[in-house]
Coordinates of C-alpha atoms in Angstrom, one line a residue:
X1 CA 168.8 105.4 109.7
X2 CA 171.4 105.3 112.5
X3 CA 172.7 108.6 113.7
X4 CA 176.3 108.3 115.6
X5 CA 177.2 110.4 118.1
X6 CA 180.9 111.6 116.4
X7 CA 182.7 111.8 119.9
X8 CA 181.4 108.0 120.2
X9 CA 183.3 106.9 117.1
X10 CA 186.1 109.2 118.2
X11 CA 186.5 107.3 121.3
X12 CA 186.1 104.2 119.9
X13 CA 189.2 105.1 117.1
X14 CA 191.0 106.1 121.0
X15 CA 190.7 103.0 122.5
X16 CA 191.9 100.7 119.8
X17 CA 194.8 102.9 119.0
X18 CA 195.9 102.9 123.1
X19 CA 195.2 99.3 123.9
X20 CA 193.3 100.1 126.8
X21 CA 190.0 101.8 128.4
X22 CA 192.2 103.4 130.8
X23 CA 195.0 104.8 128.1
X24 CA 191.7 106.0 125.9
X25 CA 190.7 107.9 129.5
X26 CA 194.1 109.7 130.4
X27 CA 194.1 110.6 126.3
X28 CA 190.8 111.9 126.4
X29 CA 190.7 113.9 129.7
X30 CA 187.6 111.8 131.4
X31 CA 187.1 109.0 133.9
X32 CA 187.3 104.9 132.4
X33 CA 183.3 104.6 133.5
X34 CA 182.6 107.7 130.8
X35 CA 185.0 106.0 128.1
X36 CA 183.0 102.5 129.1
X37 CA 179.8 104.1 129.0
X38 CA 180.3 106.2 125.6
X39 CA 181.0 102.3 123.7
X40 CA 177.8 100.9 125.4
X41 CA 175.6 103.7 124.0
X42 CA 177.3 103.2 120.6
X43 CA 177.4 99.8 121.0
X44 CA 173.6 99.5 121.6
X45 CA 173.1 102.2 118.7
X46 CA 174.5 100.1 116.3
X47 CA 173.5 96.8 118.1
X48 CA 176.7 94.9 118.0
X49 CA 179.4 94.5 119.8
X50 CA 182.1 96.6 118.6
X51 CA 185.4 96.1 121.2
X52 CA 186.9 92.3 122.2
X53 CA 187.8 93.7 126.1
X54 CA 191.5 91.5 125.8
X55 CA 194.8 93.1 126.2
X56 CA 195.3 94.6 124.1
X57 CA 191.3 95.7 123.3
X58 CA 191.0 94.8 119.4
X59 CA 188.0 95.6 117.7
X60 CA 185.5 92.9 116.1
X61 CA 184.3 93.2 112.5
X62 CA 181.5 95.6 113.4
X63 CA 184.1 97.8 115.1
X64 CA 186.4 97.9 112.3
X65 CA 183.8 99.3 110.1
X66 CA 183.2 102.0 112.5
X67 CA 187.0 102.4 113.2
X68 CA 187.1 103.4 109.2
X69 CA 184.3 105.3 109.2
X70 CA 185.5 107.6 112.6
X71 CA 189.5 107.3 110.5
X72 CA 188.1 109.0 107.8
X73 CA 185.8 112.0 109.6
X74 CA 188.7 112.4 111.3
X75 CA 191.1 112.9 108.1
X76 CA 187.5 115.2 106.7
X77 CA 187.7 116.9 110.0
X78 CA 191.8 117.7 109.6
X79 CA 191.6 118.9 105.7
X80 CA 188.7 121.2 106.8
X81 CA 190.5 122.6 109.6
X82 CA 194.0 123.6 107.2
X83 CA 191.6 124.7 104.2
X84 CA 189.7 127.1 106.9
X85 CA 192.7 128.6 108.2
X86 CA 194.0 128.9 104.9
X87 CA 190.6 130.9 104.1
X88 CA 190.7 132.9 107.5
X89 CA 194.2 134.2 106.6
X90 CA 192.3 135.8 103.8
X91 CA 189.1 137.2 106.0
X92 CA 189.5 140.8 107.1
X93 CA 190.0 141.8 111.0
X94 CA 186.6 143.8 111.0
X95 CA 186.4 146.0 114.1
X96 CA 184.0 148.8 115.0
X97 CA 185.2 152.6 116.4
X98 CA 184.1 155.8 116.5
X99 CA 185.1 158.4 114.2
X100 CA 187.3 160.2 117.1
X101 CA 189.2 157.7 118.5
X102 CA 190.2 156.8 114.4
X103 CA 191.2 160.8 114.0
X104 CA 193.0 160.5 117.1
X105 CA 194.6 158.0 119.4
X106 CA 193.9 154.8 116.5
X107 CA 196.7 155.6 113.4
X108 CA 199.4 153.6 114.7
X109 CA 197.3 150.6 114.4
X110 CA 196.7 151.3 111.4
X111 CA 200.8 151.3 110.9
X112 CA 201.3 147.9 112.5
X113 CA 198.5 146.1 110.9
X114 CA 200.2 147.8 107.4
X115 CA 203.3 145.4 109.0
X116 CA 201.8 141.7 109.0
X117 CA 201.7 139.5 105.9
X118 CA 198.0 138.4 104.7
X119 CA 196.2 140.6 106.7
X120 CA 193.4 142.8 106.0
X121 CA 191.3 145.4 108.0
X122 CA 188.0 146.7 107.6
X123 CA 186.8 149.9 110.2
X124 CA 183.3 150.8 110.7
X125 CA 182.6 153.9 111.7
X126 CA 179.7 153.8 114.4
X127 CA 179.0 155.6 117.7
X128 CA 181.2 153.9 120.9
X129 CA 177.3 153.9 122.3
X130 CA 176.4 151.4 119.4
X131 CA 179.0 149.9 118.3
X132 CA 179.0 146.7 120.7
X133 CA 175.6 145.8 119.1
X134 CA 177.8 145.2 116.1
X135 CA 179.7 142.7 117.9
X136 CA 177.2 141.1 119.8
X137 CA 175.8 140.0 115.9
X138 CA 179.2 138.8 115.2
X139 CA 179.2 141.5 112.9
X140 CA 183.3 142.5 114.0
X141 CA 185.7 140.8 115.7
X142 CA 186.4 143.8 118.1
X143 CA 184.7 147.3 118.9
X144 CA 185.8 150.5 120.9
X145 CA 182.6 151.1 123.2
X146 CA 181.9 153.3 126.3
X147 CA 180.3 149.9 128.0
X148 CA 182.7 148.3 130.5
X149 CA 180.3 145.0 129.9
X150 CA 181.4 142.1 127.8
X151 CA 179.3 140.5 125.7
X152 CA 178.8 136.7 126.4
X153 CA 181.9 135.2 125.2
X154 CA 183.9 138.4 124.4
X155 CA 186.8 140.5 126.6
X156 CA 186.5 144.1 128.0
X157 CA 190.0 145.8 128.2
X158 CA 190.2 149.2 129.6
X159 CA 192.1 151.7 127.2
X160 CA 191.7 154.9 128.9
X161 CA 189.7 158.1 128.7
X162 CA 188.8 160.7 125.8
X163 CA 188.3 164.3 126.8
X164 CA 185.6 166.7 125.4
X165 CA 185.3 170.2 125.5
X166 CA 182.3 172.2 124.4
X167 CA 183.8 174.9 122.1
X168 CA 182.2 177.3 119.3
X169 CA 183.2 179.7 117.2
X170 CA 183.8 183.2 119.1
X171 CA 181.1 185.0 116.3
X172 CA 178.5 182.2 117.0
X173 CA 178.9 182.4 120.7
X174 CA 179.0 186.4 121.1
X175 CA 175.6 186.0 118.7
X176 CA 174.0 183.6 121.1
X177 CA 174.3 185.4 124.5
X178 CA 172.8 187.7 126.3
X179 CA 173.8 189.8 129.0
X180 CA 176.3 187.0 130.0
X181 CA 173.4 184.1 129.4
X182 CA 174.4 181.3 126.6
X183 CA 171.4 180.7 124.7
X184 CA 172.3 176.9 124.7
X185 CA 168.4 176.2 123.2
X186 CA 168.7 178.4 119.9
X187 CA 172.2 178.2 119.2
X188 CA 173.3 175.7 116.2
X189 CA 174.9 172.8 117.1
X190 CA 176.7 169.9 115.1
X191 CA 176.5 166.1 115.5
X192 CA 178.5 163.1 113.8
X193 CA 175.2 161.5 112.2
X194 CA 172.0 160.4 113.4
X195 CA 173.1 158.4 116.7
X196 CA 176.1 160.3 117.7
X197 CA 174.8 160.1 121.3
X198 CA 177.8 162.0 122.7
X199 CA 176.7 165.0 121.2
X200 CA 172.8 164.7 122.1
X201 CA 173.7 164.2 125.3
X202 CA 175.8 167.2 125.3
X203 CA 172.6 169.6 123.8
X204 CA 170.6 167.8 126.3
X205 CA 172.5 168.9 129.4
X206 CA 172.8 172.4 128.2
X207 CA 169.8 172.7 127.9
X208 CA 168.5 171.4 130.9
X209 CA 171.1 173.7 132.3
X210 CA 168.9 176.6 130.9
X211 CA 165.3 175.5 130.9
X212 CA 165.5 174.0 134.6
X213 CA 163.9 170.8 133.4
X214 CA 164.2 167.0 134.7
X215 CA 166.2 165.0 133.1
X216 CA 164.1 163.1 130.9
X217 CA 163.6 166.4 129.5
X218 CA 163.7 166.3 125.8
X219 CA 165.6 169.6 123.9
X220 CA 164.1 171.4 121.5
X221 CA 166.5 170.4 118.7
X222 CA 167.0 173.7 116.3
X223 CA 169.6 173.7 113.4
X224 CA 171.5 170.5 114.3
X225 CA 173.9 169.9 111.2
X226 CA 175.3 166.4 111.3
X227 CA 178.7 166.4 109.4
X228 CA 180.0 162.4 109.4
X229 CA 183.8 163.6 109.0
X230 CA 185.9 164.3 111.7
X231 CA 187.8 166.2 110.0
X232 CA 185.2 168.3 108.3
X233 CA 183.3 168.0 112.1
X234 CA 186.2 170.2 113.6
X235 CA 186.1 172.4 110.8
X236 CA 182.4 173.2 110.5
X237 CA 183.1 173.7 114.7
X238 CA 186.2 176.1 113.5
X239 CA 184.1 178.7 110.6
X240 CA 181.0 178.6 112.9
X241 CA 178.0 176.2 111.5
X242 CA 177.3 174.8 115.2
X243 CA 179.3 174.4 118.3
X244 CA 179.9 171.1 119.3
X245 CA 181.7 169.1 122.0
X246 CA 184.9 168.1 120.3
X247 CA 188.2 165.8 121.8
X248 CA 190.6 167.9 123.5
X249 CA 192.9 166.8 121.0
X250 CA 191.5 168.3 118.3
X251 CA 190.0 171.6 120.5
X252 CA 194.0 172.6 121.6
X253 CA 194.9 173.9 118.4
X254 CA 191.5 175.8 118.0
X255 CA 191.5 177.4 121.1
X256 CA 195.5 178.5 121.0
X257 CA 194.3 180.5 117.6
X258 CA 191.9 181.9 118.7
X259 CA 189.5 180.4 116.2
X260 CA 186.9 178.8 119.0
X261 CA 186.7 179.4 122.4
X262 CA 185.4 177.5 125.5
X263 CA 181.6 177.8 125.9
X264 CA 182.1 176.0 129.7
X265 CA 185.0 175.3 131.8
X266 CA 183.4 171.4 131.7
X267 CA 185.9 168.8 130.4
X268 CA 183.8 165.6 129.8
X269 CA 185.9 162.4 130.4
X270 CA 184.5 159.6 128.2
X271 CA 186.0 155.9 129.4
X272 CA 186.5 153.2 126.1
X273 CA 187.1 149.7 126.1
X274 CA 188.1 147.6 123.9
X275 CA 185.7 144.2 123.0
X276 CA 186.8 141.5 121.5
X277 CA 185.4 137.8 121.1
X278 CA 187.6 135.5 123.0
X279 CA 188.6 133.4 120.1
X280 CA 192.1 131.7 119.5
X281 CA 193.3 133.8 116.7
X282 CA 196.8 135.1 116.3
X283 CA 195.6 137.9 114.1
X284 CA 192.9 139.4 116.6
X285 CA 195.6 138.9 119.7
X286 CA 197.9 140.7 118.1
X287 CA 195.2 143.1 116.8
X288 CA 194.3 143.6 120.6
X289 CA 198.2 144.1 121.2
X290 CA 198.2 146.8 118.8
X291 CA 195.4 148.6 120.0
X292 CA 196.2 148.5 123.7
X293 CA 199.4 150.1 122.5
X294 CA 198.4 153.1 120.7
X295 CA 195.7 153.7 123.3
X296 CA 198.4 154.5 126.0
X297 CA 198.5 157.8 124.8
X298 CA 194.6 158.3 126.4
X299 CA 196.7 158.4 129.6
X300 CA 198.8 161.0 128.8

């Protein structure tokens, strides 16, 4: 069974249509001796001569069959192409973010994706720690990460910086210290879900602060809720059920009421980026537009 190299038959198809080796080159982007050297492997794959090397180059009978044969992969190729843009129109821009950034700085996109014809989004909800992993399995087309490392054959754009503040109830902190000492080990604290590694890290450091340990220490972990809703996050924060780092954003309000207070004076500045495969799609570029927009307001 003879297997043909498609760019073969392709330049083959090339050199007919221009006349000329040389044309088929400049057409093609390579050197004359590469065009000459692709026929002669196709020539002794199929063991004839395929080309009559005249001026103009004409094909001989064996070329002609290939000449069809390369005209209609070529028309295949073309109806393939339309039919999967028609189906990518359809295909959902699928991007990974953390539940913070979508409570806070993401909305607008949300508004200018609402704008474009055919197109649909689909958000998962994952920490910025993890979420490139999704995109490294082509799992989404783009991801809000705290890694300033592409994966191969994706971008890195910096969008700025989220600010934290550690922040509890005033009842729950009063209840947890002790002649001025924050009880960092025993006092509840919140997380997002099971790998919201912001929030770990945040009980970690505390309570290395307290125990004097290294820094492979692991906390003992007492009454951590995990609450997978911003919105309900910042209000279990606000009646009391743990404290919990939470975006300035969302602390400001809180802390002008009254309702929480500041358990440190540390703000904890958490870079993003945004990650997107490098792929020549009009939807994702202006995707990438839209986010880089609405993120301006991280440097504000």
């Amino acid at each position: 069974m003879l297997v043909m190299n498609p760019i073969h038959l392709q330049t083959l198809l090339t050199i007919v249509d221009e006349g000329s080796f040389e044309d088929a080159a400049y057409i093609l982007g390579i050197s004359p001796s590469a065009v000459s050297q692709r026929i002669k492997t196709l020539e002794k794959t199929v063991g004839r001569l395929l080309l009559r090397r005249g001026t103009p180059v004409s094909a001989t009978e064996a070329g002609e069959v290939l000449m069809q044969a390369a005209r209609r992969m070529a028309l295949l190729q073309a109806e393939t192409m339309a039919n999967l843009k028609e189906r990518i129109a359809t295909i959902p821009l699928s991007v990974a973010i953390n539940a913070d950034s979508l409570a806070t700085w993401f909305p607008p996109v949300l508004a200018r994706v609402a704008s474009w014809d055919a197109v649909t989004l689909t958000l998962r909800i994952e920490d910025e720690s993890h979420s490139l992993n999704l995109l490294r399995r082509g799992d989404v087309l783009g991801a809000v990460t705290r890694d300033p490392h592409p994966a191969p054959g994706c971008d890195a754009i910096e969008l700025g910086t989220m600010r934290y503040v550690s922040v509890a109830n005033p009842w729950l902190l009063d209840k947890y210290t002790t002649d001025g000492q924050v009880d960092w080990e025993a006092m509840p604290a919140l997380r997002f879900g099971p790998r919201d590694g912001l929030q770990d890290e945040g009980l970690k450091t505390h309570v290395q602060k307290t125990r004097h340990e290294p820094d492979n220490a692991q906390p003992i972990m007492r009454r951590i809720s995990q609450i997978p809703s911003a919105e309900a996050f910042t209000e279990a924060t606000r009646v009391g059920l743990g404290w919990s780092l939470l975006p300035l954003q969302h602390a400001q309000p809180l802390l002008m009421s009254g309702d929480v207070v500041r358990l440190d004076d540390t703000i904890l500045d958490v870079p993003l980026y945004w990650h997107r495969w490098r792929l020549e799609s009009p939807a994702l570029e202006k995707l990438t537009t839209a986010v880089q927009t609405a993120a301006q307001t991280l440097q504000q």
